[in-house]
mmCIF file of C-alpha atoms in Angstrom:
data_model
loop_
_atom_site.group_PDB
_atom_site.id
_atom_site.type_symbol
_atom_site.label_atom_id
_atom_site.label_comp_id
_atom_site.label_asym_id
_atom_site.label_seq_id
_atom_site.Cartn_x
_atom_site.Cartn_y
_atom_site.Cartn_z
ATOM 1 C CA ALA A 13 -8.781 43.092 22.878
ATOM 2 C CA GLN A 14 -7.083 43.544 19.788
ATOM 3 C CA THR A 15 -8.347 46.059 17.371
ATOM 4 C CA VAL A 16 -7.992 47.521 13.645
ATOM 5 C CA THR A 17 -9.092 50.880 12.606
ATOM 6 C CA GLN A 18 -9.485 52.267 9.384
ATOM 7 C CA SER A 19 -10.564 55.952 9.773
ATOM 8 C CA GLN A 20 -11.293 56.785 5.827
ATOM 9 C CA PRO A 21 -14.755 55.032 5.074
ATOM 10 C CA GLU A 22 -14.159 56.339 1.420
ATOM 11 C CA MET A 23 -10.936 57.732 -1.020
ATOM 12 C CA SER A 24 -11.127 58.634 -4.503
ATOM 13 C CA VAL A 25 -8.372 59.481 -6.442
ATOM 14 C CA GLN A 26 -7.669 60.166 -10.104
ATOM 15 C CA GLU A 27 -6.551 57.399 -12.539
ATOM 16 C CA ALA A 28 -2.746 57.406 -12.746
ATOM 17 C CA GLU A 29 -1.891 58.951 -9.333
ATOM 18 C CA THR A 30 -1.161 57.921 -6.155
ATOM 19 C CA VAL A 31 -3.505 57.363 -3.234
ATOM 20 C CA THR A 32 -2.764 56.090 0.374
ATOM 21 C CA LEU A 33 -5.115 54.116 2.811
ATOM 22 C CA SER A 34 -4.771 54.351 6.353
ATOM 23 C CA CYS A 35 -4.863 51.614 9.212
ATOM 24 C CA THR A 36 -4.149 51.570 12.746
ATOM 25 C CA TYR A 37 -4.037 48.670 15.311
ATOM 26 C CA ASP A 38 -3.892 48.137 18.880
ATOM 27 C CA THR A 39 -1.778 45.084 20.143
ATOM 28 C CA SER A 40 0.266 44.170 23.150
ATOM 29 C CA GLU A 41 1.803 41.132 20.944
ATOM 30 C CA SER A 42 5.202 41.708 19.585
ATOM 31 C CA ASP A 43 4.949 38.875 16.998
ATOM 32 C CA TYR A 44 2.028 39.347 14.255
ATOM 33 C CA TYR A 45 1.451 39.931 10.601
ATOM 34 C CA LEU A 46 -0.583 42.372 9.086
ATOM 35 C CA PHE A 47 -2.443 42.331 5.649
ATOM 36 C CA TRP A 48 -4.252 44.365 2.865
ATOM 37 C CA TYR A 49 -7.186 42.223 1.390
ATOM 38 C CA LYS A 50 -9.287 43.894 -1.459
ATOM 39 C CA GLN A 51 -13.013 42.962 -2.013
ATOM 40 C CA PRO A 52 -14.066 44.274 -5.494
ATOM 41 C CA PRO A 53 -17.811 44.445 -6.427
ATOM 42 C CA SER A 54 -17.613 40.710 -7.429
ATOM 43 C CA ARG A 55 -17.267 40.561 -3.743
ATOM 44 C CA GLN A 56 -14.277 38.135 -3.679
ATOM 45 C CA MET A 57 -11.716 38.750 -1.071
ATOM 46 C CA ILE A 58 -8.231 39.018 -2.541
ATOM 47 C CA LEU A 59 -4.916 39.393 -0.727
ATOM 48 C CA VAL A 60 -2.956 42.549 -1.978
ATOM 49 C CA ILE A 61 0.101 42.280 0.333
ATOM 50 C CA ARG A 62 1.297 41.255 3.848
ATOM 51 C CA GLN A 63 3.892 42.419 6.235
ATOM 52 C CA GLU A 64 5.719 40.478 8.948
ATOM 53 C CA ALA A 65 6.119 42.572 11.991
ATOM 54 C CA TYR A 66 9.387 41.476 12.799
ATOM 55 C CA LYS A 67 10.609 42.889 9.388
ATOM 56 C CA GLN A 68 11.618 46.383 9.548
ATOM 57 C CA GLN A 69 11.693 46.561 5.448
ATOM 58 C CA ASN A 70 8.368 47.547 4.212
ATOM 59 C CA ALA A 71 6.800 44.852 1.712
ATOM 60 C CA THR A 72 5.856 45.837 -1.842
ATOM 61 C CA GLU A 73 3.963 44.098 -4.660
ATOM 62 C CA ASN A 74 4.115 45.907 -7.801
ATOM 63 C CA ARG A 75 2.112 49.281 -7.646
ATOM 64 C CA PHE A 76 1.200 48.596 -4.084
ATOM 65 C CA SER A 77 3.398 49.117 -0.984
ATOM 66 C CA VAL A 78 2.849 49.614 2.826
ATOM 67 C CA ASN A 79 4.444 52.021 5.474
ATOM 68 C CA PHE A 80 4.565 49.833 8.356
ATOM 69 C CA GLN A 81 5.399 52.034 11.481
ATOM 70 C CA LYS A 82 5.614 49.365 14.150
ATOM 71 C CA ALA A 83 5.900 51.744 17.081
ATOM 72 C CA ALA A 84 2.942 54.018 16.042
ATOM 73 C CA LYS A 85 1.039 50.756 15.216
ATOM 74 C CA SER A 86 0.548 51.993 11.716
ATOM 75 C CA PHE A 87 0.357 49.979 8.625
ATOM 76 C CA SER A 88 -0.824 52.134 5.812
ATOM 77 C CA LEU A 89 -1.289 51.045 2.205
ATOM 78 C CA LYS A 90 0.292 53.246 -0.998
ATOM 79 C CA ILE A 91 -1.301 52.330 -4.486
ATOM 80 C CA SER A 92 0.635 54.099 -6.946
ATOM 81 C CA ASP A 93 -0.208 54.595 -10.736
ATOM 82 C CA SER A 94 -3.889 54.167 -9.902
ATOM 83 C CA GLN A 95 -6.180 52.124 -12.567
ATOM 84 C CA LEU A 96 -9.777 51.593 -12.783
ATOM 85 C CA GLY A 97 -9.310 47.921 -11.730
ATOM 86 C CA ASP A 98 -8.094 49.211 -8.170
ATOM 87 C CA ALA A 99 -11.484 50.427 -7.349
ATOM 88 C CA ALA A 100 -12.850 48.200 -4.476
ATOM 89 C CA MET A 101 -13.070 47.918 -0.656
ATOM 90 C CA TYR A 102 -9.987 47.623 0.733
ATOM 91 C CA PHE A 103 -9.711 46.142 4.134
ATOM 92 C CA CYS A 104 -6.735 45.952 6.741
ATOM 93 C CA ALA A 105 -6.487 42.864 8.715
ATOM 94 C CA PHE A 106 -4.133 41.920 11.864
ATOM 95 C CA MET A 107 -3.341 38.090 12.462
ATOM 96 C CA ASP A 108 -3.009 37.622 16.254
ATOM 97 C CA SER A 109 -0.526 34.897 17.836
ATOM 98 C CA ASN A 110 -3.682 32.242 17.476
ATOM 99 C CA TYR A 111 -3.494 32.996 13.713
ATOM 100 C CA GLN A 112 -7.144 34.499 13.661
ATOM 101 C CA LEU A 113 -7.405 37.644 11.728
ATOM 102 C CA ILE A 114 -9.309 40.732 12.934
ATOM 103 C CA TRP A 115 -10.665 43.329 10.384
ATOM 104 C CA GLY A 116 -10.941 46.841 10.032
ATOM 105 C CA ALA A 117 -14.141 48.324 8.789
ATOM 106 C CA GLY A 118 -13.018 48.825 5.188
ATOM 107 C CA THR A 119 -12.201 51.943 2.974
ATOM 108 C CA LYS A 120 -14.054 52.425 -0.272
ATOM 109 C CA LEU A 121 -11.726 53.514 -3.105
ATOM 110 C CA ILE A 122 -12.956 55.178 -5.992
ATOM 111 C CA ILE A 123 -10.657 55.872 -9.232
ATOM 112 C CA LYS A 124 -11.838 58.596 -11.407
ATOM 113 C CA PRO A 125 -11.093 58.355 -14.988
ATOM 114 C CA ASP B 7 -7.420 25.063 -10.577
ATOM 115 C CA GLY B 8 -7.357 24.745 -6.676
ATOM 116 C CA GLY B 9 -9.518 27.222 -4.791
ATOM 117 C CA ILE B 10 -12.415 27.423 -2.728
ATOM 118 C CA THR B 11 -15.918 26.610 -3.729
ATOM 119 C CA GLN B 12 -19.083 28.163 -1.805
ATOM 120 C CA SER B 13 -22.571 27.181 -2.542
ATOM 121 C CA PRO B 14 -25.213 28.410 -3.089
ATOM 122 C CA LYS B 15 -24.221 31.902 -4.384
ATOM 123 C CA TYR B 16 -27.679 33.149 -3.020
ATOM 124 C CA LEU B 17 -30.103 31.522 -0.483
ATOM 125 C CA PHE B 18 -33.157 32.403 0.968
ATOM 126 C CA ARG B 19 -34.535 31.171 4.471
ATOM 127 C CA LYS B 20 -38.019 31.175 5.730
ATOM 128 C CA GLU B 21 -38.859 31.674 9.345
ATOM 129 C CA GLY B 22 -38.017 28.996 11.501
ATOM 130 C CA GLN B 23 -35.999 26.986 9.095
ATOM 131 C CA ASN B 24 -32.366 26.118 9.340
ATOM 132 C CA VAL B 25 -30.053 26.379 5.926
ATOM 133 C CA THR B 26 -26.711 24.934 5.362
ATOM 134 C CA LEU B 27 -24.220 26.927 3.390
ATOM 135 C CA SER B 28 -21.565 24.747 1.820
ATOM 136 C CA CYS B 29 -17.701 25.067 1.420
ATOM 137 C CA GLU B 30 -15.336 23.167 -0.268
ATOM 138 C CA GLN B 31 -11.444 23.353 -0.610
ATOM 139 C CA ASN B 32 -8.801 21.536 -2.550
ATOM 140 C CA LEU B 33 -6.105 23.379 -1.781
ATOM 141 C CA ASN B 34 -5.122 21.006 0.910
ATOM 142 C CA HIS B 35 -5.408 23.447 3.617
ATOM 143 C CA ASP B 36 -5.679 22.339 7.355
ATOM 144 C CA ALA B 37 -7.631 25.684 8.740
ATOM 145 C CA MET B 38 -10.792 26.697 7.548
ATOM 146 C CA TYR B 39 -13.040 29.451 8.562
ATOM 147 C CA TRP B 40 -16.604 31.234 8.344
ATOM 148 C CA TYR B 41 -16.964 34.804 8.474
ATOM 149 C CA ARG B 42 -20.047 37.137 8.506
ATOM 150 C CA GLN B 43 -20.060 40.352 6.534
ATOM 151 C CA ASP B 44 -22.441 43.259 7.075
ATOM 152 C CA PRO B 45 -22.652 46.478 5.405
ATOM 153 C CA GLY B 46 -20.203 49.161 6.426
ATOM 154 C CA GLN B 47 -18.569 46.511 8.560
ATOM 155 C CA GLY B 48 -15.220 44.655 8.314
ATOM 156 C CA LEU B 49 -15.532 40.527 8.641
ATOM 157 C CA ARG B 50 -16.650 38.772 11.769
ATOM 158 C CA LEU B 51 -15.603 35.436 12.487
ATOM 159 C CA ILE B 52 -18.220 32.636 13.094
ATOM 160 C CA TYR B 53 -16.260 29.418 13.412
ATOM 161 C CA TYR B 54 -13.200 28.202 12.645
ATOM 162 C CA SER B 55 -11.308 24.906 12.253
ATOM 163 C CA GLN B 56 -7.624 23.997 12.561
ATOM 164 C CA ILE B 57 -7.924 20.490 11.967
ATOM 165 C CA VAL B 58 -10.457 17.825 10.864
ATOM 166 C CA ASN B 59 -13.029 16.931 13.565
ATOM 167 C CA ASP B 60 -12.216 19.936 15.726
ATOM 168 C CA PHE B 61 -13.784 23.447 15.554
ATOM 169 C CA GLN B 62 -13.753 26.309 17.792
ATOM 170 C CA LYS B 63 -16.414 29.232 18.238
ATOM 171 C CA GLY B 64 -15.563 32.765 17.045
ATOM 172 C CA ASP B 65 -17.066 36.020 18.096
ATOM 173 C CA ILE B 66 -20.475 35.671 16.653
ATOM 174 C CA ALA B 67 -21.283 31.934 17.097
ATOM 175 C CA GLU B 68 -24.512 32.086 18.471
ATOM 176 C CA GLY B 69 -27.292 30.719 16.307
ATOM 177 C CA TYR B 70 -24.731 28.958 13.791
ATOM 178 C CA SER B 71 -23.222 25.447 14.077
ATOM 179 C CA VAL B 72 -20.622 23.639 11.718
ATOM 180 C CA SER B 73 -19.020 20.308 11.217
ATOM 181 C CA ARG B 74 -15.503 19.215 9.991
ATOM 182 C CA GLU B 75 -15.804 15.518 9.025
ATOM 183 C CA LYS B 76 -13.611 15.900 6.018
ATOM 184 C CA LYS B 77 -10.283 18.163 5.572
ATOM 185 C CA GLU B 78 -11.861 19.726 2.358
ATOM 186 C CA SER B 79 -15.134 20.451 3.609
ATOM 187 C CA PHE B 80 -16.426 22.727 6.300
ATOM 188 C CA PRO B 81 -20.478 23.296 5.949
ATOM 189 C CA LEU B 82 -22.205 26.071 7.923
ATOM 190 C CA THR B 83 -25.729 25.707 9.274
ATOM 191 C CA VAL B 84 -27.723 28.838 10.103
ATOM 192 C CA THR B 85 -30.096 27.687 12.634
ATOM 193 C CA SER B 86 -33.561 29.406 13.282
ATOM 194 C CA ALA B 87 -31.865 30.743 16.386
ATOM 195 C CA GLN B 88 -30.042 32.884 14.382
ATOM 196 C CA LYS B 89 -32.647 35.936 14.477
ATOM 197 C CA ASN B 90 -30.895 38.287 11.912
ATOM 198 C CA PRO B 91 -29.365 35.740 9.492
ATOM 199 C CA THR B 92 -29.197 38.315 6.389
ATOM 200 C CA ALA B 93 -25.844 38.936 5.548
ATOM 201 C CA PHE B 94 -22.931 38.061 3.093
ATOM 202 C CA TYR B 95 -20.976 34.681 4.292
ATOM 203 C CA LEU B 96 -17.471 34.314 3.298
ATOM 204 C CA CYS B 97 -15.495 30.954 3.781
ATOM 205 C CA ALA B 98 -11.612 30.947 3.878
ATOM 206 C CA SER B 99 -8.981 28.564 4.335
ATOM 207 C CA SER B 100 -5.268 28.703 4.860
ATOM 208 C CA PRO B 101 -2.133 26.511 5.809
ATOM 209 C CA GLN B 102 -1.128 26.477 9.484
ATOM 210 C CA GLY B 103 0.726 29.353 10.923
ATOM 211 C CA TYR B 104 0.886 32.990 9.955
ATOM 212 C CA GLN B 105 -0.279 32.301 6.287
ATOM 213 C CA PRO B 106 -2.911 34.572 4.431
ATOM 214 C CA GLN B 107 -6.282 33.317 4.213
ATOM 215 C CA HIS B 108 -7.707 32.296 0.624
ATOM 216 C CA PHE B 109 -11.637 33.103 0.315
ATOM 217 C CA GLY B 110 -14.305 31.867 -1.742
ATOM 218 C CA ASP B 111 -17.109 33.790 -3.580
ATOM 219 C CA GLY B 112 -19.335 33.999 -0.835
ATOM 220 C CA THR B 113 -23.071 33.363 -0.175
ATOM 221 C CA ARG B 114 -25.829 36.199 0.109
ATOM 222 C CA LEU B 115 -28.529 34.948 2.764
ATOM 223 C CA SER B 116 -32.025 36.542 2.968
ATOM 224 C CA ILE B 117 -34.846 36.172 4.956
ATOM 225 C CA LEU B 118 -38.328 35.489 2.945
#
């Protein structure tokens, strides 16, 4: 069975600094997608970034970028120039060949002003 | 604006009662999903539907039922057989294929 592990229940970072959230996954599939979602206190789930497994180039979206290591089955999220609005739960998710999402348990990100 | 609407925002269930959570989307997405979120856990899939009049059980379907009579609607019924229904419920939709899912604002269900 496929699993997604987020080993950091909580992380904190000073405003304007950089933070990296970890995610590892386990699968025997070769073709899949990976996602990071953000869930602020409002509880709405918001897509942050996605990565296609067949692409070697790491995805970037403004201040958000990923470090995708396919052989190591690692998919970390880097947030640069952290802002107060980045405070949220961050979930890593794996999409399998049935287009179903398997979710990690989440990392709570705290931004210190 | 296109989006997913879940209602109600808060819902209370009495013992032995069935309750229905509404989910409507105007994104013209084929696929729709229901998730349950408990504190300290990721989302768990209850049911999903890839096409109208067809749906499949997810990992935790026991005590829940769904219907998909219209493309834009995917209501979830929490039956009295679900003994621990207190949770946050999220509905999502997506186009077919490896596409990101879009989420509603959720419904919080509690037991009276």
